[in-house]
Amino acid sequence: MTQAYYRKTPQQALEAQNASAEGLSAQEARRRAEQYGPNKLSEGKKKSTLQVFLEQFKDLMVLILIIAAVISAFSGNVESTIVIFAVLVLNAILGTVQYEKAEKSLESLKAMASPTAKVMRGGVRVEIPSADVVPGDIVLLEAGDMVVADGRVLENFSLKVNESSLTGESEGVDKTAEAIDADQVALGDQKNMVFSGSLVTYGRATVLVTGTGMDTELGKIAALMNQTQQRKTPLQQSLDSFSAKLAMVIMAICAVVFALSIFRTGMGILDSLMFAVALAVAAIPEALSSIVTIVLAMGTQKMARQNAIMKDLKAVESLGSVSVICSDKTGTLTQNKMTPQKVYADGSLLEGEDLSLVNDVQRLLLKAALLASDATNNEKEGTAIGDPTEVALVMLGEKFGVDEESYRAQHPRLGELAFDSDRKLMSTLHDIDGVPTLFTKGAIDVLLNRSTHLLTREGKVEMTPERREELARVNMELSMEGLRVLAFAYKELDAVRPLTLEDENGFTFIGLISMIDPPRPEAVQAVADAKRGGIRTIMITGDHKVTASAIARQLGIFRDGDEAVSGVELDGMTDTELDERLPRISVYARVSPEHKIRIVNAWQRRGNIVSMTGDGVNDAPALKKADIGVAMGITGTEVSKDAASMILADDNFATIVKAVVNGRSVYANIKNAIQFLLSGNTAGIFCVLYASLLALPVPFQPVHLLFINLLTDSLPAIAIGMEPARKGLLDQKPRDPREPILNRPLLARIGGQGLLIAIVTMIAFYLGYQGGDAVMASTMAFATLTLARLFHGFNCRGSESIFRLKLSTNKYSVLAFLAGVVLLLLVLFTPGLKSLFMVAPAFGFANLGEIVLLAFLPTLVIQLVKLVCDARRGK
Ligand code: ATP
């Protein structure tokens, strides 16, 4: 059981600390920052640029290309060899640049999600980035914070920390037993240290920073195992394994083509080798993996701009499959702006402003509300700071001209049991006219069960079942209006002594204060949008069942026939019962964070991809268990941010739905880009196979294919990746996560469209080959294949026809097309490039006309088919 120790008042302890309690002056902090450097662990052995560059050549595909270059050299085609090597080097440079850029953008995302620390600077409490903490700073720790530096505990209020990142043990370490006073601080008691990387799971403390950055215990460990790991997303992994398989298949086909060319068509060895080389180069999707990474990275940047910070690229893919969003109520679905409403004390239910300070009970209620609360009114700015529930209490006091500061100065706090959402209570100890009095506030159901008496104007009376029922009835009446009801009670102690949780019993009940927290207006629309997209929204809250159901109804989450279940009821259900009732339960109320794991598990058992929000320390396991754990950027604890894969910069439910739409869009764009790249490659393979079987000359030189795969194909592929999210994305059901990206319909489209492009390419080849001119034939085939693939970029932007998609909605696709055309014209008509790309000298504008017509044909056919499909879909 956690014990709360208390030795001195904060003021006393701070005075004992004299000057240091003020914290460092801004000037001193700057000087120390220069002296000690930023409070960051060094990133470990980062790969050097040269290492990254050399790694680009480790690929099997690259090896095949090197072989191709060597063979070209042997067959006397030195230009091809040079171009292949040049392309390989260029590709490696691009790969390196892109790797470093991706690292940088990931770092900046990490920085956005990195912890902050509350410190005293020049006597003022300020929140600063953890990197700016310096030795000598006074850091204020609270439950949910991450300890960002090593330090000595100066003041301890039931502090409990989890040091698993250092010790590997997940059990919380109770720092309470080590509670010390300022005199011990002076002695420098080593036991009272907290270490960077630990998580505060309970209580609060002030800490004097003794070590930062690599000078911390964590830094020492980090120095030992200095390495950063690069993780690939499932999609990247499946594409990698696809590429590996493809490489094998290509080599096998190359061997067959080589054998066929020699034995069936009696071609020379070098010519046959050139076929094999052409085939290998045609088939290898050189740009595929970079394009996927680029599209994923662009997706995360866009999401960050829309307040959803993805900590993990993997999560971007999973987002598109989310089918259940479990969301906290307060602050996420509601505004977390609590305003006091009706008050109940001494048998009467009143509007807040009708409270009478002449009535002893009502006066004590207000006193309890202001003393057992940490919120303060900022007179200068006219705003209140603190937990919104407590802010509402300060606002109520303000209505009566009662200043919480003077109340608190009259009755200083002599001890406290901090609020936590498991207990749903908070207690503080004060001296009231010489009597140590414990004031407690919290959930009515919890407090009512612990109250033995009720305060009336006649004094304390016994809490009879009838009185209990009357209070429950009033609570029900208020809750049905969607109001949060907070109960207040007190208890007189025999002496000022350390508090234990056992003290929170045997209370005298004072009364109730209700408050309203209106739903966020945008949440109503977001819930409806999610529903349209086949995504179920579930409310999970620590609030009362009736209050929660009323708000859920206003938001469209709770509908007729739905059920609301409380944490206690959930405990009484077996897994089988829960599985049976799960689809009907829309609201879980009075749940503790532990229940969230059970809810996530239950939905996952039904095959759903679950997103779960959380802000507290105890939410971390559920955030980890969920497929997409979502933490709150503003109100969330550092622990929850650490466990989440997505952080909401605005704590807003609507942002989750937006992120899901973006996730779907990114996935669809990647799929379209893959379709584009692979269908173009398939066309090349068909052409080479056809020519080798019919003993025709090689239709393409390796340089041709590299030019297409790396240059003219990459541009439209990236443009497809930048396709804006379609409105229709929310009309579809969530994607089945088990379905592979290269599913049958996609493979059929790749094959069919590849065949169309191959047919026109070979027609162009024959046109050029009329006079037996192999160079002209190859030039025609190359130019047609390039242009047909550029046109094809428009087909792969989406499933609908271009008339529905409209050219103007993705300007990048038009720019990519134009850039590709310019590059092709340069190759076809610039003298130097002409010879490098083995373009027939006689190639002229008449030929250009032919290839334009031929290259446009596949797109015409594909668009006509799409038009028919559009009409069938009735759009
Ligand atoms: P969410 O919907 O995000 O779970 P919540 O605010 O409804 O948030 P908790 O913060 O866990 O859930 O609060 C649970 C209950 O504890 C509230 O319904 C209220 O009765 C009580 N409570 C909330 N804040 C305080 C507080 N500062 N002091 C005492 N009791 C509180």
PDB file of C-alpha atoms in Angstrom, residues 171-393:
ATOM      1  CA  GLU A 171       7.746  -2.824 -10.774  1.00  0.00           C
ATOM      2  CA  GLY A 172       7.412   0.758  -9.518  1.00  0.00           C
ATOM      3  CA  VAL A 173      10.096   1.786  -7.045  1.00  0.00           C
ATOM      4  CA  ASP A 174       8.636   3.494  -4.037  1.00  0.00           C
ATOM      5  CA  LYS A 175      10.719   6.517  -3.195  1.00  0.00           C
ATOM      6  CA  THR A 176       8.367   7.229  -0.305  1.00  0.00           C
ATOM      7  CA  ALA A 177      10.220   5.241   2.301  1.00  0.00           C
ATOM      8  CA  GLU A 178      13.229   7.388   1.549  1.00  0.00           C
ATOM      9  CA  ALA A 179      11.292  10.554   2.226  1.00  0.00           C
ATOM     10  CA  ILE A 180      13.717  13.100   3.527  1.00  0.00           C
ATOM     11  CA  ASP A 181      13.679  16.588   4.740  1.00  0.00           C
ATOM     12  CA  ALA A 182      15.883  19.417   3.724  1.00  0.00           C
ATOM     13  CA  ASP A 183      18.496  18.647   6.398  1.00  0.00           C
ATOM     14  CA  GLN A 184      19.117  15.249   4.854  1.00  0.00           C
ATOM     15  CA  VAL A 185      19.455  16.869   1.468  1.00  0.00           C
ATOM     16  CA  ALA A 186      22.392  18.777   2.826  1.00  0.00           C
ATOM     17  CA  LEU A 187      23.944  15.492   3.917  1.00  0.00           C
ATOM     18  CA  GLY A 188      23.637  14.277   0.371  1.00  0.00           C
ATOM     19  CA  ASP A 189      21.773  11.025   0.886  1.00  0.00           C
ATOM     20  CA  GLN A 190      22.520   8.908  -2.185  1.00  0.00           C
ATOM     21  CA  LYS A 191      19.389   6.811  -1.752  1.00  0.00           C
ATOM     22  CA  ASN A 192      17.200   9.719  -2.636  1.00  0.00           C
ATOM     23  CA  MET A 193      18.177   9.879  -6.248  1.00  0.00           C
ATOM     24  CA  VAL A 194      15.899   9.720  -9.250  1.00  0.00           C
ATOM     25  CA  PHE A 195      17.348   8.733 -12.589  1.00  0.00           C
ATOM     26  CA  SER A 196      16.864   9.957 -16.109  1.00  0.00           C
ATOM     27  CA  GLY A 197      14.580   7.709 -18.149  1.00  0.00           C
ATOM     28  CA  SER A 198      12.445   6.636 -15.165  1.00  0.00           C
ATOM     29  CA  LEU A 199       8.752   7.338 -15.117  1.00  0.00           C
ATOM     30  CA  VAL A 200       6.883   8.926 -12.246  1.00  0.00           C
ATOM     31  CA  THR A 201       3.943   6.658 -11.565  1.00  0.00           C
ATOM     32  CA  TYR A 202       2.609   8.276  -8.420  1.00  0.00           C
ATOM     33  CA  GLY A 203       2.908  11.351  -6.233  1.00  0.00           C
ATOM     34  CA  ARG A 204       5.096  14.373  -6.807  1.00  0.00           C
ATOM     35  CA  ALA A 205       8.494  15.741  -5.816  1.00  0.00           C
ATOM     36  CA  THR A 206      11.005  18.515  -6.341  1.00  0.00           C
ATOM     37  CA  VAL A 207      14.381  17.372  -7.535  1.00  0.00           C
ATOM     38  CA  LEU A 208      17.781  19.062  -7.745  1.00  0.00           C
ATOM     39  CA  VAL A 209      19.397  18.063 -11.059  1.00  0.00           C
ATOM     40  CA  THR A 210      22.849  16.535 -10.577  1.00  0.00           C
ATOM     41  CA  GLY A 211      23.563  15.069 -14.002  1.00  0.00           C
ATOM     42  CA  THR A 212      22.320  15.565 -17.544  1.00  0.00           C
ATOM     43  CA  GLY A 213      22.804  13.989 -20.979  1.00  0.00           C
ATOM     44  CA  MET A 214      25.528  11.372 -21.178  1.00  0.00           C
ATOM     45  CA  ASP A 215      26.480  12.149 -17.537  1.00  0.00           C
ATOM     46  CA  THR A 216      23.415  10.291 -16.283  1.00  0.00           C
ATOM     47  CA  GLU A 217      23.101   6.616 -15.357  1.00  0.00           C
ATOM     48  CA  LEU A 218      21.076   6.125 -18.537  1.00  0.00           C
ATOM     49  CA  GLY A 219      23.815   7.874 -20.484  1.00  0.00           C
ATOM     50  CA  LYS A 220      26.336   5.352 -19.189  1.00  0.00           C
ATOM     51  CA  ILE A 221      24.155   2.490 -20.373  1.00  0.00           C
ATOM     52  CA  ALA A 222      23.579   4.231 -23.692  1.00  0.00           C
ATOM     53  CA  ALA A 223      27.313   4.644 -24.144  1.00  0.00           C
ATOM     54  CA  LEU A 224      27.710   0.894 -23.702  1.00  0.00           C
ATOM     55  CA  MET A 225      25.162  -0.120 -26.270  1.00  0.00           C
ATOM     56  CA  ASN A 226      25.440   2.762 -28.644  1.00  0.00           C
ATOM     57  CA  GLN A 227      23.536   1.727 -31.665  1.00  0.00           C
ATOM     58  CA  THR A 228      20.472   2.901 -33.441  1.00  0.00           C
ATOM     59  CA  GLN A 229      18.197   0.476 -35.114  1.00  0.00           C
ATOM     60  CA  GLN A 230      16.383   1.145 -38.322  1.00  0.00           C
ATOM     61  CA  ARG A 231      13.076  -0.635 -38.446  1.00  0.00           C
ATOM     62  CA  LYS A 232      11.189  -1.248 -41.658  1.00  0.00           C
ATOM     63  CA  THR A 233       7.429  -1.139 -41.877  1.00  0.00           C
ATOM     64  CA  PRO A 234       5.495  -4.366 -42.707  1.00  0.00           C
ATOM     65  CA  LEU A 235       4.799  -2.938 -46.146  1.00  0.00           C
ATOM     66  CA  GLN A 236       8.479  -2.221 -46.761  1.00  0.00           C
ATOM     67  CA  GLN A 237       9.339  -5.686 -45.472  1.00  0.00           C
ATOM     68  CA  SER A 238       6.796  -7.360 -47.724  1.00  0.00           C
ATOM     69  CA  LEU A 239       8.051  -5.325 -50.691  1.00  0.00           C
ATOM     70  CA  ASP A 240      11.634  -6.298 -49.832  1.00  0.00           C
ATOM     71  CA  SER A 241      10.703  -9.955 -49.778  1.00  0.00           C
ATOM     72  CA  PHE A 242       8.774  -9.445 -53.033  1.00  0.00           C
ATOM     73  CA  SER A 243      11.874  -7.863 -54.610  1.00  0.00           C
ATOM     74  CA  ALA A 244      14.039 -10.753 -53.412  1.00  0.00           C
ATOM     75  CA  LYS A 245      11.642 -13.291 -54.914  1.00  0.00           C
ATOM     76  CA  LEU A 246      11.411 -11.234 -58.089  1.00  0.00           C
ATOM     77  CA  ALA A 247      15.202 -11.210 -58.400  1.00  0.00           C
ATOM     78  CA  MET A 248      15.266 -15.002 -58.239  1.00  0.00           C
ATOM     79  CA  VAL A 249      12.474 -15.341 -60.788  1.00  0.00           C
ATOM     80  CA  ILE A 250      14.239 -12.840 -63.075  1.00  0.00           C
ATOM     81  CA  MET A 251      17.467 -14.778 -62.922  1.00  0.00           C
ATOM     82  CA  ALA A 252      15.657 -18.016 -63.684  1.00  0.00           C
ATOM     83  CA  ILE A 253      13.803 -16.461 -66.644  1.00  0.00           C
ATOM     84  CA  CYS A 254      17.027 -14.870 -67.857  1.00  0.00           C
ATOM     85  CA  ALA A 255      18.672 -18.278 -67.852  1.00  0.00           C
ATOM     86  CA  VAL A 256      15.751 -19.740 -69.832  1.00  0.00           C
ATOM     87  CA  VAL A 257      15.738 -16.826 -72.301  1.00  0.00           C
ATOM     88  CA  PHE A 258      19.491 -17.144 -72.715  1.00  0.00           C
ATOM     89  CA  ALA A 259      19.221 -20.887 -73.389  1.00  0.00           C
ATOM     90  CA  LEU A 260      16.256 -20.404 -75.738  1.00  0.00           C
ATOM     91  CA  SER A 261      18.030 -17.699 -77.719  1.00  0.00           C
ATOM     92  CA  ILE A 262      21.086 -19.888 -78.218  1.00  0.00           C
ATOM     93  CA  PHE A 263      19.502 -23.242 -78.873  1.00  0.00           C
ATOM     94  CA  ARG A 264      16.177 -22.381 -80.531  1.00  0.00           C
ATOM     95  CA  THR A 265      17.005 -19.330 -82.518  1.00  0.00           C
ATOM     96  CA  GLY A 266      20.691 -19.956 -82.976  1.00  0.00           C
ATOM     97  CA  MET A 267      21.669 -16.500 -81.763  1.00  0.00           C
ATOM     98  CA  GLY A 268      25.281 -15.793 -80.800  1.00  0.00           C
ATOM     99  CA  ILE A 269      26.288 -15.962 -77.137  1.00  0.00           C
ATOM    100  CA  LEU A 270      26.796 -12.214 -76.798  1.00  0.00           C
ATOM    101  CA  ASP A 271      23.455 -11.412 -78.418  1.00  0.00           C
ATOM    102  CA  SER A 272      21.733 -13.944 -76.209  1.00  0.00           C
ATOM    103  CA  LEU A 273      23.414 -12.432 -73.177  1.00  0.00           C
ATOM    104  CA  MET A 274      22.161  -9.005 -74.247  1.00  0.00           C
ATOM    105  CA  PHE A 275      18.594 -10.382 -74.211  1.00  0.00           C
ATOM    106  CA  ALA A 276      19.085 -11.741 -70.713  1.00  0.00           C
ATOM    107  CA  VAL A 277      20.519  -8.412 -69.603  1.00  0.00           C
ATOM    108  CA  ALA A 278      17.673  -6.449 -71.175  1.00  0.00           C
ATOM    109  CA  LEU A 279      15.166  -8.675 -69.463  1.00  0.00           C
ATOM    110  CA  ALA A 280      16.813  -8.297 -66.067  1.00  0.00           C
ATOM    111  CA  VAL A 281      16.938  -4.523 -66.371  1.00  0.00           C
ATOM    112  CA  ALA A 282      13.358  -4.353 -67.660  1.00  0.00           C
ATOM    113  CA  ALA A 283      12.012  -6.416 -64.799  1.00  0.00           C
ATOM    114  CA  ILE A 284      13.800  -4.847 -61.864  1.00  0.00           C
ATOM    115  CA  PRO A 285      11.663  -2.105 -60.266  1.00  0.00           C
ATOM    116  CA  GLU A 286      14.709  -0.046 -59.284  1.00  0.00           C
ATOM    117  CA  ALA A 287      12.760   2.867 -57.842  1.00  0.00           C
ATOM    118  CA  LEU A 288      10.075   0.902 -55.997  1.00  0.00           C
ATOM    119  CA  SER A 289      11.434   0.871 -52.461  1.00  0.00           C
ATOM    120  CA  SER A 290      12.529   4.524 -52.518  1.00  0.00           C
ATOM    121  CA  ILE A 291       9.122   5.570 -53.811  1.00  0.00           C
ATOM    122  CA  VAL A 292       7.337   3.720 -51.005  1.00  0.00           C
ATOM    123  CA  THR A 293       9.574   5.382 -48.407  1.00  0.00           C
ATOM    124  CA  ILE A 294       9.063   8.803 -49.982  1.00  0.00           C
ATOM    125  CA  VAL A 295       5.275   8.398 -50.022  1.00  0.00           C
ATOM    126  CA  LEU A 296       5.209   7.179 -46.412  1.00  0.00           C
ATOM    127  CA  ALA A 297       7.425  10.053 -45.300  1.00  0.00           C
ATOM    128  CA  MET A 298       5.266  12.600 -47.147  1.00  0.00           C
ATOM    129  CA  GLY A 299       2.196  11.066 -45.489  1.00  0.00           C
ATOM    130  CA  THR A 300       3.651  11.530 -41.999  1.00  0.00           C
ATOM    131  CA  GLN A 301       4.616  15.139 -42.746  1.00  0.00           C
ATOM    132  CA  LYS A 302       1.079  15.871 -43.873  1.00  0.00           C
ATOM    133  CA  MET A 303      -0.367  14.224 -40.775  1.00  0.00           C
ATOM    134  CA  ALA A 304       1.966  16.237 -38.533  1.00  0.00           C
ATOM    135  CA  ARG A 305       0.656  19.411 -40.185  1.00  0.00           C
ATOM    136  CA  GLN A 306      -2.836  18.221 -39.266  1.00  0.00           C
ATOM    137  CA  ASN A 307      -1.871  17.691 -35.597  1.00  0.00           C
ATOM    138  CA  ALA A 308      -1.350  13.936 -35.704  1.00  0.00           C
ATOM    139  CA  ILE A 309       2.283  13.167 -34.962  1.00  0.00           C
ATOM    140  CA  MET A 310       3.184   9.640 -36.014  1.00  0.00           C
ATOM    141  CA  LYS A 311       6.035   8.217 -33.990  1.00  0.00           C
ATOM    142  CA  ASP A 312       6.233   5.121 -36.061  1.00  0.00           C
ATOM    143  CA  LEU A 313       6.026   4.684 -39.845  1.00  0.00           C
ATOM    144  CA  LYS A 314       4.383   1.287 -39.280  1.00  0.00           C
ATOM    145  CA  ALA A 315       1.407   2.995 -37.703  1.00  0.00           C
ATOM    146  CA  VAL A 316       0.687   4.937 -40.919  1.00  0.00           C
ATOM    147  CA  GLU A 317      -0.115   1.683 -42.677  1.00  0.00           C
ATOM    148  CA  SER A 318      -2.155   0.229 -39.801  1.00  0.00           C
ATOM    149  CA  LEU A 319      -4.202   3.433 -39.592  1.00  0.00           C
ATOM    150  CA  GLY A 320      -5.995   2.544 -42.813  1.00  0.00           C
ATOM    151  CA  SER A 321      -7.260  -0.679 -41.213  1.00  0.00           C
ATOM    152  CA  VAL A 322      -8.568   0.821 -37.971  1.00  0.00           C
ATOM    153  CA  SER A 323     -12.129  -0.334 -37.403  1.00  0.00           C
ATOM    154  CA  VAL A 324     -12.651   0.599 -33.749  1.00  0.00           C
ATOM    155  CA  ILE A 325     -11.641   3.843 -32.042  1.00  0.00           C
ATOM    156  CA  CYS A 326     -11.851   3.732 -28.252  1.00  0.00           C
ATOM    157  CA  SER A 327     -11.717   7.295 -27.025  1.00  0.00           C
ATOM    158  CA  ASP A 328     -11.514   8.980 -23.647  1.00  0.00           C
ATOM    159  CA  LYS A 329     -14.317  11.384 -23.022  1.00  0.00           C
ATOM    160  CA  THR A 330     -12.931  14.321 -21.118  1.00  0.00           C
ATOM    161  CA  GLY A 331     -10.914  16.668 -23.292  1.00  0.00           C
ATOM    162  CA  THR A 332     -10.935  14.425 -26.371  1.00  0.00           C
ATOM    163  CA  LEU A 333     -14.636  14.162 -27.131  1.00  0.00           C
ATOM    164  CA  THR A 334     -15.511  17.058 -24.839  1.00  0.00           C
ATOM    165  CA  GLN A 335     -13.925  20.481 -24.506  1.00  0.00           C
ATOM    166  CA  ASN A 336     -12.521  19.902 -20.995  1.00  0.00           C
ATOM    167  CA  LYS A 337     -13.827  23.308 -20.043  1.00  0.00           C
ATOM    168  CA  MET A 338     -15.785  22.701 -16.867  1.00  0.00           C
ATOM    169  CA  THR A 339     -18.238  25.329 -15.685  1.00  0.00           C
ATOM    170  CA  PRO A 340     -19.952  24.989 -12.305  1.00  0.00           C
ATOM    171  CA  GLN A 341     -23.679  24.301 -12.424  1.00  0.00           C
ATOM    172  CA  LYS A 342     -26.058  23.099  -9.724  1.00  0.00           C
ATOM    173  CA  VAL A 343     -24.978  22.477  -6.146  1.00  0.00           C
ATOM    174  CA  TYR A 344     -26.550  20.199  -3.536  1.00  0.00           C
ATOM    175  CA  ALA A 345     -26.043  20.689   0.184  1.00  0.00           C
ATOM    176  CA  ASP A 346     -28.149  20.501   3.314  1.00  0.00           C
ATOM    177  CA  GLY A 347     -31.102  18.963   1.495  1.00  0.00           C
ATOM    178  CA  SER A 348     -31.479  21.575  -1.227  1.00  0.00           C
ATOM    179  CA  LEU A 349     -30.506  21.560  -4.884  1.00  0.00           C
ATOM    180  CA  LEU A 350     -29.510  25.083  -5.902  1.00  0.00           C
ATOM    181  CA  GLU A 351     -28.056  26.931  -8.837  1.00  0.00           C
ATOM    182  CA  GLY A 352     -24.379  27.602  -8.050  1.00  0.00           C
ATOM    183  CA  GLU A 353     -24.936  31.325  -7.636  1.00  0.00           C
ATOM    184  CA  ASP A 354     -27.720  30.767  -5.086  1.00  0.00           C
ATOM    185  CA  LEU A 355     -25.314  29.162  -2.622  1.00  0.00           C
ATOM    186  CA  SER A 356     -25.552  30.881   0.743  1.00  0.00           C
ATOM    187  CA  LEU A 357     -22.449  31.427   2.826  1.00  0.00           C
ATOM    188  CA  VAL A 358     -24.678  31.971   5.841  1.00  0.00           C
ATOM    189  CA  ASN A 359     -25.604  28.306   5.728  1.00  0.00           C
ATOM    190  CA  ASP A 360     -22.867  26.361   7.564  1.00  0.00           C
ATOM    191  CA  VAL A 361     -23.066  23.328   5.309  1.00  0.00           C
ATOM    192  CA  GLN A 362     -22.933  25.327   2.113  1.00  0.00           C
ATOM    193  CA  ARG A 363     -20.042  27.393   3.452  1.00  0.00           C
ATOM    194  CA  LEU A 364     -18.094  24.262   4.378  1.00  0.00           C
ATOM    195  CA  LEU A 365     -18.795  22.826   0.920  1.00  0.00           C
ATOM    196  CA  LEU A 366     -17.185  25.850  -0.674  1.00  0.00           C
ATOM    197  CA  LYS A 367     -14.278  25.707   1.770  1.00  0.00           C
ATOM    198  CA  ALA A 368     -13.678  22.032   0.989  1.00  0.00           C
ATOM    199  CA  ALA A 369     -13.903  22.768  -2.730  1.00  0.00           C
ATOM    200  CA  LEU A 370     -11.211  25.449  -2.523  1.00  0.00           C
ATOM    201  CA  LEU A 371      -8.871  23.736  -0.078  1.00  0.00           C
ATOM    202  CA  ALA A 372      -8.887  20.258  -1.652  1.00  0.00           C
ATOM    203  CA  SER A 373      -7.891  21.655  -5.015  1.00  0.00           C
ATOM    204  CA  ASP A 374      -4.680  22.778  -6.712  1.00  0.00           C
ATOM    205  CA  ALA A 375      -6.166  25.116  -9.326  1.00  0.00           C
ATOM    206  CA  THR A 376      -5.356  28.792  -8.999  1.00  0.00           C
ATOM    207  CA  ASN A 377      -6.751  31.943 -10.458  1.00  0.00           C
ATOM    208  CA  ASN A 378      -4.277  34.003 -12.411  1.00  0.00           C
ATOM    209  CA  GLU A 379      -5.454  37.474 -11.448  1.00  0.00           C
ATOM    210  CA  LYS A 380      -3.274  39.228 -14.011  1.00  0.00           C
ATOM    211  CA  GLU A 381      -4.523  37.285 -16.994  1.00  0.00           C
ATOM    212  CA  GLY A 382      -7.958  36.583 -15.616  1.00  0.00           C
ATOM    213  CA  THR A 383      -7.590  32.881 -16.301  1.00  0.00           C
ATOM    214  CA  ALA A 384      -7.489  29.917 -13.974  1.00  0.00           C
ATOM    215  CA  ILE A 385      -4.716  27.331 -14.163  1.00  0.00           C
ATOM    216  CA  GLY A 386      -4.981  23.685 -13.236  1.00  0.00           C
ATOM    217  CA  ASP A 387      -7.091  20.581 -13.686  1.00  0.00           C
ATOM    218  CA  PRO A 388     -10.331  21.784 -15.361  1.00  0.00           C
ATOM    219  CA  THR A 389     -12.454  19.968 -12.755  1.00  0.00           C
ATOM    220  CA  GLU A 390     -10.701  21.994 -10.051  1.00  0.00           C
ATOM    221  CA  VAL A 391     -10.795  25.166 -12.129  1.00  0.00           C
ATOM    222  CA  ALA A 392     -14.605  24.902 -12.011  1.00  0.00           C
ATOM    223  CA  LEU A 393     -14.392  24.927  -8.209  1.00  0.00           C
TER     224      LEU A 393
END
